[in-house]
Amino acid sequence: MRILVLGGTAWLGREVARAGLAAGHSVTCLARGESGAVPDGARLVIGDRSDPAAYAGVAGQPWDLVVDVARQPGQVRTAMAALADRAEHWAFVSSASVYAVHEAQLRSESTALLPAYDGDVAPPEAYGEGKVACERLVLAALGDRALIARAGLLAGPGDPSDRVGYWPGRFALAGQDGGPVLVPERRDRACQLLDVRDLAGWLVDAGLRRVGGILNASGEVTTLGAVLDTAAAVAAYDGSTVAVGDEALQAAQVEEFMGPRSLPLWLADPQWAGFLSLDTTRAHAAGLTARPMADTLADALHWERELGLARTGRRAGLDRADELAVLGGAAGSTAS
Ligand SMILES: NC(=O)c1ccc[n+]([C@@H]2O[C@H](COP(=O)([O-])OP(=O)(O)OC[C@H]3O[C@@H](n4cnc5c(N)ncnc54)[C@H](OP(=O)(O)O)[C@@H]3O)[C@@H](O)[C@H]2O)c1
């Protein structure tokens, strides 16, 4: 089969290309080549999708499957114009950020959406609105020939966001330096993640089986406590943790969920209580499987070790010295 990945030089797209190659298919990637390399065995066609001419090198032949990771409606618009009638099937990677509300647990695909972004280039703060616009363009052009995968939190080696890997990495670092690990006090909040390689493999497999429709794509819903316990186990951590409550973390200006100076995966805001809790019944019925979380976290730890457990300036998480300073200043925390 001939697979075209629109992307392929960054994290998920590269895994999609790898999955296609591993299944014995021919894989071509279209990207500028700025984010990185494509996997060995894939062909890279250089092009900037802000220019409709970018597709000239890939529009001359039919594709069994096109997989697109775009965030920008303008890029999806040009792709539809150039390639919609060249593709047997299309898989578009969307996001749970398309939903307008994140409070409820197990949100289904019929949850209300954000308004579609009106324009070609959605700024980062309009990421969800941009994805809504992208979805609409894909569905309008391809209908049943499109699989829209609304991905939840992705994890695994290569993660450029530094989020999930923070936890096994932090337990491993604390195991080396002998200090405690700061953890959120509330362990019962919903948590859900999917290994990037499981999503990639499924996009290829389901796309070639011509699965259509809109499907939430993530792993099993569990709790933050279970994720932390698994992260500690894969890091073989037997030191102490100190649980800090929401108010103390907020007082220390620790950010929720992601970004610099955050506590990754910690969601205190009740309006986001269901963010990491998607109903994935449809995707699992369509063949999506998730490997054991311990395997994902073990491989994420390996990646963290390569990057350096004690590195500073993380994209998500607290630098170690900062973490210990927050612990020193946190009133009412509980050590165990
Ligand atoms: N991380 C998560 O937890 C999470 C959760 C939900 C959904 N998602 C979705 O998962 C996907 C992640 O994809 P990813 O990791 O492969 O990629 P990404 O970080 O979104 O990178 C975008 C890809 O598109 C290419 N690209 C960007 N601008 C381009 C342009 N003007 N012309 C041609 N190509 C261009 C980039 O390559 P070049 O720079 O080389 O051109 C790169 O390969 C995204 O769709 C994201 O929204 C992620």
Short mmCIF file of C-alpha atoms in Angstrom, two decimals, residues 76 80 84-85 87-92 134-149 207 210-215:
data_model
loop_
_atom_site.label_atom_id
_atom_site.label_comp_id
_atom_site.label_asym_id
_atom_site.label_seq_id
_atom_site.Cartn_x
_atom_site.Cartn_y
_atom_site.Cartn_z
CA VAL A 76 -5.73 21.38 5.48
CA MET A 80 -7.94 18.98 0.34
CA ALA A 84 -8.74 14.77 -1.70
CA ASP A 85 -9.43 13.04 -5.01
CA ALA A 87 -6.70 9.45 -1.68
CA GLU A 88 -8.67 6.27 -1.09
CA HIS A 89 -8.84 7.10 2.60
CA TRP A 90 -7.69 9.88 4.92
CA ALA A 91 -6.80 9.92 8.61
CA PHE A 92 -6.73 13.31 10.25
CA CYS A 134 -9.47 21.39 10.14
CA GLU A 135 -11.96 18.62 10.96
CA ARG A 136 -14.72 20.44 9.10
CA LEU A 137 -12.60 20.89 6.00
CA VAL A 138 -11.65 17.20 5.97
CA LEU A 139 -15.21 16.00 6.50
CA ALA A 140 -16.63 18.39 3.90
CA ALA A 141 -14.21 17.13 1.25
CA LEU A 142 -14.03 13.43 2.13
CA GLY A 143 -17.12 12.44 4.17
CA ASP A 144 -17.01 8.71 4.91
CA ARG A 145 -13.53 8.42 3.48
CA ALA A 146 -12.15 10.25 6.52
CA LEU A 147 -11.15 8.99 9.94
CA ILE A 148 -10.97 11.85 12.43
CA ALA A 149 -8.93 10.70 15.44
CA GLY A 207 -6.92 3.94 7.88
CA ARG A 210 -11.04 2.41 5.72
CA VAL A 211 -12.49 3.02 9.15
CA GLY A 212 -14.38 6.29 8.89
CA GLY A 213 -16.00 8.72 11.30
CA ILE A 214 -15.00 10.68 14.37
CA LEU A 215 -13.35 8.68 17.15
#
